[in-house]
PDB file of C-alpha atoms in Angstrom:
ATOM      1  CA  MET A   3     -15.109  -3.361   0.218  1.00  0.00           C
ATOM      2  CA  ARG A   4     -11.484  -4.491   0.076  1.00  0.00           C
ATOM      3  CA  VAL A   5      -9.005  -1.836   1.183  1.00  0.00           C
ATOM      4  CA  TYR A   6      -5.220  -1.847   1.069  1.00  0.00           C
ATOM      5  CA  VAL A   7      -3.507  -0.094   3.967  1.00  0.00           C
ATOM      6  CA  PRO A   8       0.151   0.905   3.466  1.00  0.00           C
ATOM      7  CA  LEU A   9       2.369   0.095   6.434  1.00  0.00           C
ATOM      8  CA  THR A  10       5.964  -0.618   7.415  1.00  0.00           C
ATOM      9  CA  LEU A  11       7.095  -3.695   9.340  1.00  0.00           C
ATOM     10  CA  PRO A  12       7.331  -1.687  12.612  1.00  0.00           C
ATOM     11  CA  ARG A  13       3.793  -0.346  12.064  1.00  0.00           C
ATOM     12  CA  LEU A  14       2.583  -3.878  11.354  1.00  0.00           C
ATOM     13  CA  ALA A  15       4.188  -4.989  14.630  1.00  0.00           C
ATOM     14  CA  GLU A  16       2.421  -2.167  16.497  1.00  0.00           C
ATOM     15  CA  ALA A  17      -0.897  -3.119  14.898  1.00  0.00           C
ATOM     16  CA  TYR A  18      -0.401  -6.772  15.779  1.00  0.00           C
ATOM     17  CA  LYS A  19       0.353  -5.920  19.414  1.00  0.00           C
ATOM     18  CA  ALA A  20      -2.654  -3.568  19.649  1.00  0.00           C
ATOM     19  CA  GLY A  21      -5.010  -5.739  17.587  1.00  0.00           C
ATOM     20  CA  GLU A  22      -5.708  -2.842  15.245  1.00  0.00           C
ATOM     21  CA  VAL A  23      -4.143  -0.349  12.881  1.00  0.00           C
ATOM     22  CA  ALA A  24      -4.684   2.895  14.730  1.00  0.00           C
ATOM     23  CA  PRO A  25      -5.251   5.705  15.274  1.00  0.00           C
ATOM     24  CA  GLY A  26      -7.608   6.891  12.576  1.00  0.00           C
ATOM     25  CA  PRO A  27      -8.051   8.474  10.207  1.00  0.00           C
ATOM     26  CA  LEU A  28      -6.166   6.018   8.031  1.00  0.00           C
ATOM     27  CA  VAL A  29      -5.174   6.422   4.409  1.00  0.00           C
ATOM     28  CA  ALA A  30      -5.851   3.301   2.365  1.00  0.00           C
ATOM     29  CA  TYR A  31      -6.394   2.386  -1.277  1.00  0.00           C
ATOM     30  CA  ALA A  32      -9.362   0.701  -2.907  1.00  0.00           C
ATOM     31  CA  VAL A  33     -11.171   0.327  -6.199  1.00  0.00           C
ATOM     32  CA  THR A  34     -12.731   3.781  -6.482  1.00  0.00           C
ATOM     33  CA  PRO A  35     -14.643   5.248  -9.440  1.00  0.00           C
ATOM     34  CA  ALA A  36     -11.593   7.359 -10.330  1.00  0.00           C
ATOM     35  CA  LEU A  37      -9.325   4.306 -10.265  1.00  0.00           C
ATOM     36  CA  ARG A  38     -11.781   2.424 -12.502  1.00  0.00           C
ATOM     37  CA  GLU A  39     -11.826   5.317 -14.960  1.00  0.00           C
ATOM     38  CA  TRP A  40      -8.039   5.677 -14.949  1.00  0.00           C
ATOM     39  CA  TYR A  41      -7.332   1.949 -15.290  1.00  0.00           C
ATOM     40  CA  VAL A  42     -10.074   1.419 -17.910  1.00  0.00           C
ATOM     41  CA  SER A  43     -10.939  -2.110 -16.874  1.00  0.00           C
ATOM     42  CA  ASP A  44     -13.962  -3.955 -15.587  1.00  0.00           C
ATOM     43  CA  ASP A  45     -11.891  -6.857 -14.253  1.00  0.00           C
ATOM     44  CA  ILE A  46     -12.116  -6.567 -10.455  1.00  0.00           C
ATOM     45  CA  GLU A  47      -8.922  -8.575  -9.923  1.00  0.00           C
ATOM     46  CA  GLU A  48      -6.962  -6.195 -12.156  1.00  0.00           C
ATOM     47  CA  LEU A  49      -8.476  -3.197 -10.392  1.00  0.00           C
ATOM     48  CA  GLU A  50      -7.670  -4.592  -6.954  1.00  0.00           C
ATOM     49  CA  TYR A  51      -4.119  -5.284  -8.113  1.00  0.00           C
ATOM     50  CA  ALA A  52      -3.866  -1.644  -9.208  1.00  0.00           C
ATOM     51  CA  ALA A  53      -5.120  -0.502  -5.774  1.00  0.00           C
ATOM     52  CA  LEU A  54      -2.600  -2.825  -4.094  1.00  0.00           C
ATOM     53  CA  ASN A  55       0.199  -1.288  -6.165  1.00  0.00           C
ATOM     54  CA  ARG A  56      -0.935   2.224  -5.194  1.00  0.00           C
ATOM     55  CA  ALA A  57      -0.737   1.146  -1.535  1.00  0.00           C
ATOM     56  CA  ALA A  58       2.725  -0.356  -2.127  1.00  0.00           C
ATOM     57  CA  ALA A  59       3.897   3.010  -3.481  1.00  0.00           C
ATOM     58  CA  ALA A  60       2.502   4.701  -0.354  1.00  0.00           C
ATOM     59  CA  SER A  61       4.275   2.107   1.803  1.00  0.00           C
ATOM     60  CA  LEU A  62       7.544   3.037   0.085  1.00  0.00           C
ATOM     61  CA  ARG A  63       6.995   6.628   1.232  1.00  0.00           C
ATOM     62  CA  LEU A  64       6.433   5.397   4.799  1.00  0.00           C
ATOM     63  CA  VAL A  65       9.634   3.335   4.608  1.00  0.00           C
ATOM     64  CA  ALA A  66      11.518   6.389   3.332  1.00  0.00           C
ATOM     65  CA  GLY A  67      10.245   8.412   6.298  1.00  0.00           C
ATOM     66  CA  ASP A  68      11.340   5.837   8.894  1.00  0.00           C
ATOM     67  CA  PRO A  69      15.098   5.224   8.857  1.00  0.00           C
ATOM     68  CA  ASP A  70      14.710   2.375  11.376  1.00  0.00           C
ATOM     69  CA  ALA A  71      12.142   0.439   9.318  1.00  0.00           C
ATOM     70  CA  ALA A  72      13.237  -2.601   7.352  1.00  0.00           C
ATOM     71  CA  ARG A  73      13.496  -1.704   3.689  1.00  0.00           C
ATOM     72  CA  ARG A  74      10.443  -3.754   2.707  1.00  0.00           C
ATOM     73  CA  ARG A  75       7.058  -2.468   1.590  1.00  0.00           C
ATOM     74  CA  VAL A  76       4.068  -3.762   3.582  1.00  0.00           C
ATOM     75  CA  VAL A  77       0.379  -3.628   2.651  1.00  0.00           C
ATOM     76  CA  LEU A  78      -2.464  -4.924   4.804  1.00  0.00           C
ATOM     77  CA  ALA A  79      -5.501  -6.079   2.821  1.00  0.00           C
ATOM     78  CA  ALA A  80      -8.747  -5.815   4.787  1.00  0.00           C
ATOM     79  CA  ASP A  81     -12.459  -6.029   4.171  1.00  0.00           C
ATOM     80  CA  VAL A  82     -14.590  -3.196   5.507  1.00  0.00           C
ATOM     81  CA  PRO A  83     -18.292  -2.445   5.114  1.00  0.00           C
ATOM     82  CA  ASP A  84     -19.247  -0.149   2.244  1.00  0.00           C
ATOM     83  CA  GLY A  85     -19.199   3.461   3.386  1.00  0.00           C
ATOM     84  CA  VAL A  86     -16.376   2.973   5.928  1.00  0.00           C
ATOM     85  CA  ALA A  87     -13.712   3.842   3.351  1.00  0.00           C
ATOM     86  CA  VAL A  88     -14.481   7.132   1.640  1.00  0.00           C
ATOM     87  CA  ALA A  89     -12.765   8.737  -1.351  1.00  0.00           C
ATOM     88  CA  ASP A  90     -12.244  12.493  -1.256  1.00  0.00           C
ATOM     89  CA  PRO A  91     -14.348  13.814  -4.158  1.00  0.00           C
ATOM     90  CA  ASP A  92     -12.131  16.904  -4.437  1.00  0.00           C
ATOM     91  CA  ARG A  93      -9.086  14.713  -5.115  1.00  0.00           C
ATOM     92  CA  GLY A  94     -10.775  12.104  -7.308  1.00  0.00           C
ATOM     93  CA  LEU A  95      -9.042  13.149 -10.521  1.00  0.00           C
ATOM     94  CA  ASP A  96      -5.697  13.978  -8.874  1.00  0.00           C
ATOM     95  CA  GLN A  97      -3.244  11.441 -10.360  1.00  0.00           C
ATOM     96  CA  GLY A  98      -1.493  11.102  -6.989  1.00  0.00           C
ATOM     97  CA  ALA A  99      -4.737  10.257  -5.190  1.00  0.00           C
ATOM     98  CA  LEU A 100      -6.125   7.599  -7.533  1.00  0.00           C
ATOM     99  CA  GLY A 101      -7.696   4.882  -5.411  1.00  0.00           C
ATOM    100  CA  GLU A 102      -7.019   6.747  -2.180  1.00  0.00           C
ATOM    101  CA  VAL A 103      -9.654   6.430   0.538  1.00  0.00           C
ATOM    102  CA  ARG A 104      -9.888   7.490   4.169  1.00  0.00           C
ATOM    103  CA  ILE A 105     -11.034   5.336   7.055  1.00  0.00           C
ATOM    104  CA  ALA A 106     -12.188   7.529   9.943  1.00  0.00           C
ATOM    105  CA  ALA A 107     -11.390   5.155  12.807  1.00  0.00           C
ATOM    106  CA  GLY A 108      -8.765   2.523  13.493  1.00  0.00           C
ATOM    107  CA  LEU A 109      -9.012  -0.774  11.639  1.00  0.00           C
ATOM    108  CA  SER A 110      -9.303  -4.029  13.577  1.00  0.00           C
ATOM    109  CA  LEU A 111      -6.860  -6.725  12.511  1.00  0.00           C
ATOM    110  CA  GLY A 112      -9.874  -9.031  12.654  1.00  0.00           C
ATOM    111  CA  LYS A 113     -10.927  -7.430   9.355  1.00  0.00           C
ATOM    112  CA  ALA A 114      -7.581  -8.253   7.733  1.00  0.00           C
ATOM    113  CA  ALA A 115      -7.679 -10.738   4.879  1.00  0.00           C
ATOM    114  CA  ALA A 116      -3.940 -10.916   4.169  1.00  0.00           C
ATOM    115  CA  VAL A 117      -0.641  -9.095   4.358  1.00  0.00           C
ATOM    116  CA  HIS A 118       1.517  -8.369   1.313  1.00  0.00           C
ATOM    117  CA  VAL A 119       5.250  -7.867   1.957  1.00  0.00           C
ATOM    118  CA  ASP A 120       8.387  -7.579  -0.145  1.00  0.00           C
ATOM    119  CA  ALA A 121      10.690 -10.592  -0.182  1.00  0.00           C
ATOM    120  CA  GLY A 122      14.098 -10.131   1.419  1.00  0.00           C
ATOM    121  CA  ASP A 123      15.761  -9.888  -1.990  1.00  0.00           C
ATOM    122  CA  ALA A 124      13.861  -6.642  -2.651  1.00  0.00           C
ATOM    123  CA  GLU A 125      15.484  -4.782   0.241  1.00  0.00           C
ATOM    124  CA  GLY A 126      18.338  -3.332  -1.824  1.00  0.00           C
ATOM    125  CA  ASP A 127      16.011  -1.946  -4.490  1.00  0.00           C
ATOM    126  CA  VAL A 128      13.502  -0.694  -1.896  1.00  0.00           C
ATOM    127  CA  SER A 129      16.297   1.020   0.040  1.00  0.00           C
ATOM    128  CA  ALA A 130      17.590   2.709  -3.110  1.00  0.00           C
ATOM    129  CA  ALA A 131      14.050   3.712  -4.107  1.00  0.00           C
ATOM    130  CA  ALA A 132      13.343   5.197  -0.678  1.00  0.00           C
ATOM    131  CA  ALA A 133      16.539   7.251  -0.926  1.00  0.00           C
ATOM    132  CA  ALA A 134      15.650   8.438  -4.443  1.00  0.00           C
ATOM    133  CA  LEU A 135      12.022   9.451  -3.764  1.00  0.00           C
ATOM    134  CA  GLY A 136      12.748  13.121  -3.124  1.00  0.00           C
ATOM    135  CA  ALA A 137      14.692  13.564  -6.352  1.00  0.00           C
ATOM    136  CA  ALA A 138      12.090  11.555  -8.293  1.00  0.00           C
ATOM    137  CA  ASP A 139       9.359  13.842  -6.940  1.00  0.00           C
ATOM    138  CA  GLN A 140      11.366  16.806  -8.251  1.00  0.00           C
ATOM    139  CA  GLY A 141      11.381  15.349 -11.765  1.00  0.00           C
ATOM    140  CA  ASP A 142      14.769  13.603 -11.840  1.00  0.00           C
ATOM    141  CA  ASP A 143      14.410  10.859 -14.465  1.00  0.00           C
ATOM    142  CA  ASP A 144      17.304   8.801 -13.101  1.00  0.00           C
ATOM    143  CA  ALA A 145      15.767   8.849  -9.631  1.00  0.00           C
ATOM    144  CA  ARG A 146      12.374   7.883 -11.104  1.00  0.00           C
ATOM    145  CA  PHE A 147      14.086   4.889 -12.727  1.00  0.00           C
ATOM    146  CA  VAL A 148      15.455   3.848  -9.307  1.00  0.00           C
ATOM    147  CA  VAL A 149      12.002   4.193  -7.712  1.00  0.00           C
ATOM    148  CA  ASP A 150      10.500   2.130 -10.522  1.00  0.00           C
ATOM    149  CA  GLY A 151      13.070  -0.570  -9.695  1.00  0.00           C
ATOM    150  CA  ALA A 152      11.286  -1.250  -6.402  1.00  0.00           C
ATOM    151  CA  GLU A 153       7.988  -1.530  -8.242  1.00  0.00           C
ATOM    152  CA  ASP A 154       9.465  -4.377 -10.301  1.00  0.00           C
ATOM    153  CA  HIS A 155       9.284  -6.571  -7.191  1.00  0.00           C
ATOM    154  CA  GLU A 156       5.998  -8.369  -6.573  1.00  0.00           C
ATOM    155  CA  LEU A 157       4.751  -8.290  -3.012  1.00  0.00           C
ATOM    156  CA  LEU A 158       4.382 -11.737  -1.470  1.00  0.00           C
ATOM    157  CA  TRP A 159       1.056 -12.840   0.020  1.00  0.00           C
ATOM    158  CA  PHE A 160       0.897 -13.913   3.670  1.00  0.00           C
ATOM    159  CA  ALA A 161      -2.053 -15.132   5.709  1.00  0.00           C
ATOM    160  CA  THR A 162      -2.790 -13.089   8.816  1.00  0.00           C
ATOM    161  CA  GLN A 163      -1.690 -16.046  10.948  1.00  0.00           C
ATOM    162  CA  GLU A 164       1.804 -15.504   9.542  1.00  0.00           C
ATOM    163  CA  ILE A 165       2.162 -11.963  10.914  1.00  0.00           C
ATOM    164  CA  PRO A 166       4.184 -13.072  13.986  1.00  0.00           C
ATOM    165  CA  GLY A 167       6.788 -14.607  11.664  1.00  0.00           C
ATOM    166  CA  LEU A 168       6.970 -11.412   9.609  1.00  0.00           C
ATOM    167  CA  ILE A 169       7.527  -9.110  12.560  1.00  0.00           C
ATOM    168  CA  GLY A 170       9.628 -11.471  14.698  1.00  0.00           C
TER     169      GLY A 170
END
């Protein structure tokens, strides 16, 4: 199963140094039955893209909570055996938890398939979105528009061998 783990650049650096994203439990995103039902598609690439975008939104929240983190969203894509990532059945239909899974233990970087990171030109929009999250959560339409501005940026794909260049 492919999972998408939201991170920040400092958390990616910690994972690289330790050889794993830890400690568990970890929140990640994947193609879950609820995500399939919500997205109404059988195309696995579209569904995985939707899960990646859910993880990118979670990464934005991590960026907002870490004033020292670079204003770039980071998502680690990894392959784990079926059953390692588990969706909470009580939150399956919760709009905010679509695609959300839990991984009980840390995740070895050896399982990583790729890293997705915002380009440098997204930093202004990501910074503004991180600052606007609280107001957007309270229903402010202008703040929601600012948050959506970060989502307009596509995350770039990097091979795991490129992690040192991303965190350096």
